[in-house]
mmCIF file of C-alpha atoms and ligand atoms in Angstrom:
data_model
loop_
_atom_site.group_PDB
_atom_site.id
_atom_site.type_symbol
_atom_site.label_atom_id
_atom_site.label_comp_id
_atom_site.label_asym_id
_atom_site.label_seq_id
_atom_site.Cartn_x
_atom_site.Cartn_y
_atom_site.Cartn_z
ATOM 1 C CA MET A 7 153.054 178.850 125.107
ATOM 2 C CA GLN A 8 151.103 176.064 126.801
ATOM 3 C CA LYS A 9 147.993 177.124 124.923
ATOM 4 C CA PHE A 10 149.842 177.395 121.607
ATOM 5 C CA LEU A 11 151.217 173.883 122.079
ATOM 6 C CA SER A 12 147.822 172.375 122.816
ATOM 7 C CA ILE A 13 146.295 174.120 119.777
ATOM 8 C CA ALA A 14 149.193 172.931 117.608
ATOM 9 C CA THR A 15 148.729 169.387 118.940
ATOM 10 C CA ALA A 16 145.014 169.554 118.179
ATOM 11 C CA ILE A 17 145.683 170.730 114.600
ATOM 12 C CA VAL A 18 148.248 167.992 113.973
ATOM 13 C CA THR A 19 145.827 165.403 115.391
ATOM 14 C CA LEU A 20 143.068 166.657 113.096
ATOM 15 C CA LEU A 21 145.381 166.594 110.066
ATOM 16 C CA ILE A 22 146.414 163.016 110.769
ATOM 17 C CA ALA A 23 142.843 161.860 111.415
ATOM 18 C CA GLY A 24 141.613 163.607 108.274
ATOM 19 C CA ALA A 25 144.486 162.540 106.021
ATOM 20 C CA PRO A 26 143.141 160.992 102.837
ATOM 21 C CA SER A 27 143.641 157.226 102.822
ATOM 22 C CA ALA A 28 144.842 155.348 99.751
ATOM 23 C CA SER A 29 141.253 155.141 98.560
ATOM 24 C CA ALA A 30 138.826 157.973 99.295
ATOM 25 C CA GLU A 31 135.743 155.735 99.208
ATOM 26 C CA PRO A 32 135.036 153.647 102.288
ATOM 27 C CA GLU A 33 135.470 150.024 101.344
ATOM 28 C CA THR A 34 132.677 147.474 101.178
ATOM 29 C CA PRO A 35 133.037 144.420 103.405
ATOM 30 C CA ILE A 36 132.738 141.313 101.210
ATOM 31 C CA LEU A 37 133.537 138.437 103.552
ATOM 32 C CA THR A 38 132.501 138.027 107.189
ATOM 33 C CA ILE A 39 134.154 135.659 109.642
ATOM 34 C CA ALA A 40 131.691 135.253 112.515
ATOM 35 C CA GLY A 41 131.585 133.461 115.824
ATOM 36 C CA GLU A 42 134.279 132.578 118.318
ATOM 37 C CA ILE A 43 137.213 134.634 117.056
ATOM 38 C CA SER A 44 139.871 136.445 119.030
ATOM 39 C CA HIS A 45 140.546 139.473 116.748
ATOM 40 C CA PRO A 46 137.087 140.859 115.876
ATOM 41 C CA ASN A 47 136.900 144.159 113.985
ATOM 42 C CA ARG A 48 133.144 144.614 114.303
ATOM 43 C CA GLY A 49 130.431 143.936 116.848
ATOM 44 C CA ALA A 50 127.227 141.941 117.033
ATOM 45 C CA LEU A 51 124.869 141.340 114.148
ATOM 46 C CA ASP A 52 122.439 144.213 113.789
ATOM 47 C CA PRO A 53 119.108 142.888 112.472
ATOM 48 C CA PHE A 54 118.468 146.124 110.562
ATOM 49 C CA ARG A 55 121.871 146.916 109.063
ATOM 50 C CA ASP A 56 122.801 143.256 108.564
ATOM 51 C CA ALA A 57 119.487 142.517 106.858
ATOM 52 C CA PHE A 58 120.753 139.726 104.599
ATOM 53 C CA LEU A 59 122.487 137.837 107.420
ATOM 54 C CA SER A 60 119.493 138.390 109.653
ATOM 55 C CA HIS A 61 117.139 137.111 106.949
ATOM 56 C CA LYS A 62 119.307 133.965 106.811
ATOM 57 C CA ASP A 63 118.832 133.566 110.609
ATOM 58 C CA LYS A 64 122.511 134.215 111.317
ATOM 59 C CA THR A 65 123.541 135.603 114.672
ATOM 60 C CA PHE A 66 126.881 136.585 116.134
ATOM 61 C CA THR A 67 128.208 138.808 118.875
ATOM 62 C CA LYS A 68 131.432 139.651 117.060
ATOM 63 C CA ALA A 69 132.960 139.182 113.651
ATOM 64 C CA PHE A 70 135.866 140.071 111.422
ATOM 65 C CA VAL A 71 135.051 141.596 108.053
ATOM 66 C CA PHE A 72 137.359 141.645 105.066
ATOM 67 C CA THR A 73 137.080 144.089 102.212
ATOM 68 C CA ARG A 74 138.396 143.118 98.816
ATOM 69 C CA SER A 75 141.527 145.158 99.397
ATOM 70 C CA SER A 76 142.131 143.780 102.889
ATOM 71 C CA LEU A 77 141.980 140.284 101.361
ATOM 72 C CA ALA A 78 144.260 141.489 98.552
ATOM 73 C CA SER A 79 146.744 142.877 101.084
ATOM 74 C CA LEU A 80 147.383 139.400 102.536
ATOM 75 C CA PRO A 81 150.079 137.365 100.718
ATOM 76 C CA GLN A 82 148.537 136.118 97.464
ATOM 77 C CA THR A 83 148.634 132.580 96.105
ATOM 78 C CA LYS A 84 147.833 131.471 92.568
ATOM 79 C CA ILE A 85 146.337 128.135 91.672
ATOM 80 C CA SER A 86 145.365 126.950 88.260
ATOM 81 C CA THR A 87 142.795 124.309 87.692
ATOM 82 C CA ASN A 88 140.688 122.837 84.947
ATOM 83 C CA VAL A 89 137.608 120.739 85.443
ATOM 84 C CA GLU A 90 135.601 118.782 82.922
ATOM 85 C CA GLY A 91 132.804 120.993 81.743
ATOM 86 C CA TRP A 92 134.740 124.222 82.281
ATOM 87 C CA PRO A 93 135.682 126.325 79.277
ATOM 88 C CA GLY A 94 139.368 125.628 79.989
ATOM 89 C CA LYS A 95 142.115 126.180 82.524
ATOM 90 C CA ILE A 96 141.409 128.974 85.010
ATOM 91 C CA GLU A 97 144.025 130.755 87.086
ATOM 92 C CA LEU A 98 142.663 131.824 90.446
ATOM 93 C CA GLU A 99 144.313 134.195 92.858
ATOM 94 C CA GLY A 100 143.718 135.204 96.462
ATOM 95 C CA PRO A 101 144.973 134.845 100.019
ATOM 96 C CA ARG A 102 145.353 131.527 101.777
ATOM 97 C CA LEU A 103 142.310 130.552 103.837
ATOM 98 C CA LEU A 104 144.561 129.904 106.835
ATOM 99 C CA ASP A 105 146.035 133.426 106.679
ATOM 100 C CA ALA A 106 142.549 134.956 106.588
ATOM 101 C CA LEU A 107 141.414 132.800 109.514
ATOM 102 C CA ALA A 108 144.551 133.735 111.448
ATOM 103 C CA ALA A 109 143.879 137.447 110.842
ATOM 104 C CA ALA A 110 140.450 136.989 112.428
ATOM 105 C CA GLY A 111 141.866 134.922 115.267
ATOM 106 C CA VAL A 112 140.144 131.616 114.489
ATOM 107 C CA ALA A 113 141.462 128.787 116.675
ATOM 108 C CA ALA A 114 143.330 126.063 114.781
ATOM 109 C CA ASP A 115 141.045 123.369 116.237
ATOM 110 C CA ALA A 116 137.781 125.089 115.319
ATOM 111 C CA THR A 117 135.381 123.708 112.725
ATOM 112 C CA ILE A 118 134.076 126.327 110.327
ATOM 113 C CA VAL A 119 131.105 126.452 108.004
ATOM 114 C CA ALA A 120 131.599 128.225 104.682
ATOM 115 C CA THR A 121 128.366 129.641 103.240
ATOM 116 C CA ALA A 122 127.640 131.142 99.844
ATOM 117 C CA LEU A 123 125.074 133.764 98.855
ATOM 118 C CA ASP A 124 122.822 131.034 97.425
ATOM 119 C CA GLY A 125 122.905 129.156 100.741
ATOM 120 C CA TYR A 126 125.278 126.435 99.539
ATOM 121 C CA ASN A 127 127.573 125.530 102.433
ATOM 122 C CA ILE A 128 130.228 123.100 103.491
ATOM 123 C CA GLU A 129 131.784 122.252 106.828
ATOM 124 C CA LEU A 130 135.541 122.519 107.072
ATOM 125 C CA THR A 131 137.116 120.595 109.930
ATOM 126 C CA PRO A 132 140.668 121.451 111.026
ATOM 127 C CA GLU A 133 141.809 118.304 109.168
ATOM 128 C CA ALA A 134 140.026 119.305 105.955
ATOM 129 C CA ARG A 135 141.462 122.826 106.234
ATOM 130 C CA THR A 136 145.034 121.626 106.366
ATOM 131 C CA ALA A 137 144.638 118.739 103.877
ATOM 132 C CA HIS A 138 144.815 121.211 100.959
ATOM 133 C CA ASP A 139 146.232 124.623 100.246
ATOM 134 C CA TRP A 140 142.858 126.361 100.314
ATOM 135 C CA ILE A 141 142.643 129.880 98.998
ATOM 136 C CA LEU A 142 139.947 132.524 99.086
ATOM 137 C CA ALA A 143 140.139 133.397 95.416
ATOM 138 C CA ILE A 144 139.104 136.962 94.652
ATOM 139 C CA GLY A 145 140.379 137.056 91.083
ATOM 140 C CA ALA A 146 140.271 134.770 88.044
ATOM 141 C CA ASP A 147 142.534 135.177 85.021
ATOM 142 C CA GLY A 148 143.477 138.660 86.184
ATOM 143 C CA ALA A 149 139.898 139.953 86.681
ATOM 144 C CA PRO A 150 138.093 140.355 90.010
ATOM 145 C CA LEU A 151 135.438 137.764 90.849
ATOM 146 C CA SER A 152 132.100 139.527 90.940
ATOM 147 C CA ILE A 153 128.852 139.261 92.840
ATOM 148 C CA GLY A 154 126.598 137.630 90.285
ATOM 149 C CA GLY A 155 129.630 135.715 89.070
ATOM 150 C CA ARG A 156 131.664 133.365 91.291
ATOM 151 C CA GLY A 157 132.516 136.088 93.768
ATOM 152 C CA PRO A 158 132.851 137.842 96.068
ATOM 153 C CA ALA A 159 135.185 134.958 96.943
ATOM 154 C CA TRP A 160 135.668 131.388 95.816
ATOM 155 C CA LEU A 161 136.922 128.881 98.379
ATOM 156 C CA ILE A 162 139.035 126.501 96.335
ATOM 157 C CA HIS A 163 142.321 124.608 96.346
ATOM 158 C CA GLY A 164 144.851 123.508 93.760
ATOM 159 C CA THR A 165 144.993 119.899 92.613
ATOM 160 C CA ASP A 166 148.541 119.653 91.195
ATOM 161 C CA GLY A 167 147.173 119.082 87.720
ATOM 162 C CA LYS A 168 145.211 116.015 88.848
ATOM 163 C CA ALA A 169 141.716 115.393 87.575
ATOM 164 C CA VAL A 170 139.052 116.715 89.888
ATOM 165 C CA SER A 171 136.238 114.442 91.063
ATOM 166 C CA GLN A 172 132.685 115.680 91.542
ATOM 167 C CA GLU A 173 133.208 115.077 95.252
ATOM 168 C CA VAL A 174 136.152 117.442 95.359
ATOM 169 C CA GLU A 175 134.476 120.029 93.170
ATOM 170 C CA ALA A 176 131.481 119.951 95.514
ATOM 171 C CA THR A 177 133.738 121.227 98.329
ATOM 172 C CA TRP A 178 134.672 124.354 96.347
ATOM 173 C CA VAL A 179 132.293 127.103 97.385
ATOM 174 C CA TRP A 180 131.832 129.984 94.949
ATOM 175 C CA ALA A 181 129.862 133.144 95.863
ATOM 176 C CA LEU A 182 131.305 132.754 99.374
ATOM 177 C CA TYR A 183 130.438 135.578 101.774
ATOM 178 C CA LEU A 184 130.446 133.993 105.230
ATOM 179 C CA LEU A 185 132.712 131.805 107.350
ATOM 180 C CA GLU A 186 131.204 130.814 110.690
ATOM 181 C CA VAL A 187 133.200 129.366 113.536
ATOM 182 C CA LYS A 188 131.156 126.588 115.117
HETATM 183 N N1 MTE B 224 127.726 128.768 95.863
HETATM 184 C C1 MTE B 224 127.727 127.538 95.373
HETATM 185 N N2 MTE B 224 128.900 126.875 95.297
HETATM 186 C C2 MTE B 224 128.909 125.603 94.807
HETATM 187 C C3 MTE B 224 127.723 124.963 94.378
HETATM 188 C C4 MTE B 224 126.505 125.704 94.478
HETATM 189 O O1 MTE B 224 125.403 125.229 94.147
HETATM 190 N N3 MTE B 224 126.560 126.989 94.990
HETATM 191 N N4 MTE B 224 127.744 123.668 93.892
HETATM 192 C C5 MTE B 224 128.926 122.869 94.216
HETATM 193 C C6 MTE B 224 128.977 121.675 93.403
HETATM 194 S S1 MTE B 224 128.018 120.371 93.881
HETATM 195 C C7 MTE B 224 129.817 121.601 92.321
HETATM 196 S S2 MTE B 224 129.962 120.165 91.457
HETATM 197 C C8 MTE B 224 130.608 122.772 91.920
HETATM 198 C C9 MTE B 224 130.306 123.171 90.515
HETATM 199 O O2 MTE B 224 129.079 123.768 90.503
HETATM 200 P P1 MTE B 224 128.573 124.416 89.151
HETATM 201 O O3 MTE B 224 128.455 123.265 88.209
HETATM 202 O O4 MTE B 224 127.282 125.004 89.537
HETATM 203 O O5 MTE B 224 129.607 125.385 88.731
HETATM 204 O O6 MTE B 224 130.434 123.907 92.734
HETATM 205 C C10 MTE B 224 130.222 123.668 94.077
HETATM 206 N N5 MTE B 224 130.101 124.942 94.736
HETATM 207 MO MO1 MO B 225 128.221 118.838 92.214
#
């Protein structure tokens, strides 16, 4: 009986562990939050596997990575904005920056640096972070933001229909892939 029970337990454990998840394919991480965070979900930078980050001279001992669907599973916010020179109004959708930072366990008083694939980066102080309703947009007008486009994520905030200055637009980072806690 004892033996039967332990075999049965082993089978149930295997079934649970092997149960197909919602998506069969493992998901690609698209956004890394690195540095002093209290809820990491991965370890230190590996110079071989993390070749791009390593090439950019990034280092970290722990990080939190989001996949597109883990960003999409946070509460979503929509903003719509139109800037001179754009083809028209664009509706952007994604989680709030603050929710993503909270998921990774970023301290409220930390300064973060947001870096894009092309190296463009901005510093976001705690004051700057809370001055606007920043989102990590992952979709525009109902379509996912792509790598090669303005994705994987676009750090941006709404402007309540107000005209956007060059200074403000310069703080919106498209092709965002990395948030570093300083
Ligand atoms: N990744 C990335 N984001 C960026 C930039 C950039 O060069 N790379 N330029 C910034 C500036 S200065 C402006 S004005 C706006 C608009 O840039 P665009 O005209 O290249 O779209 O994006 C901002 N975000
Ligand atoms: Mo700019």
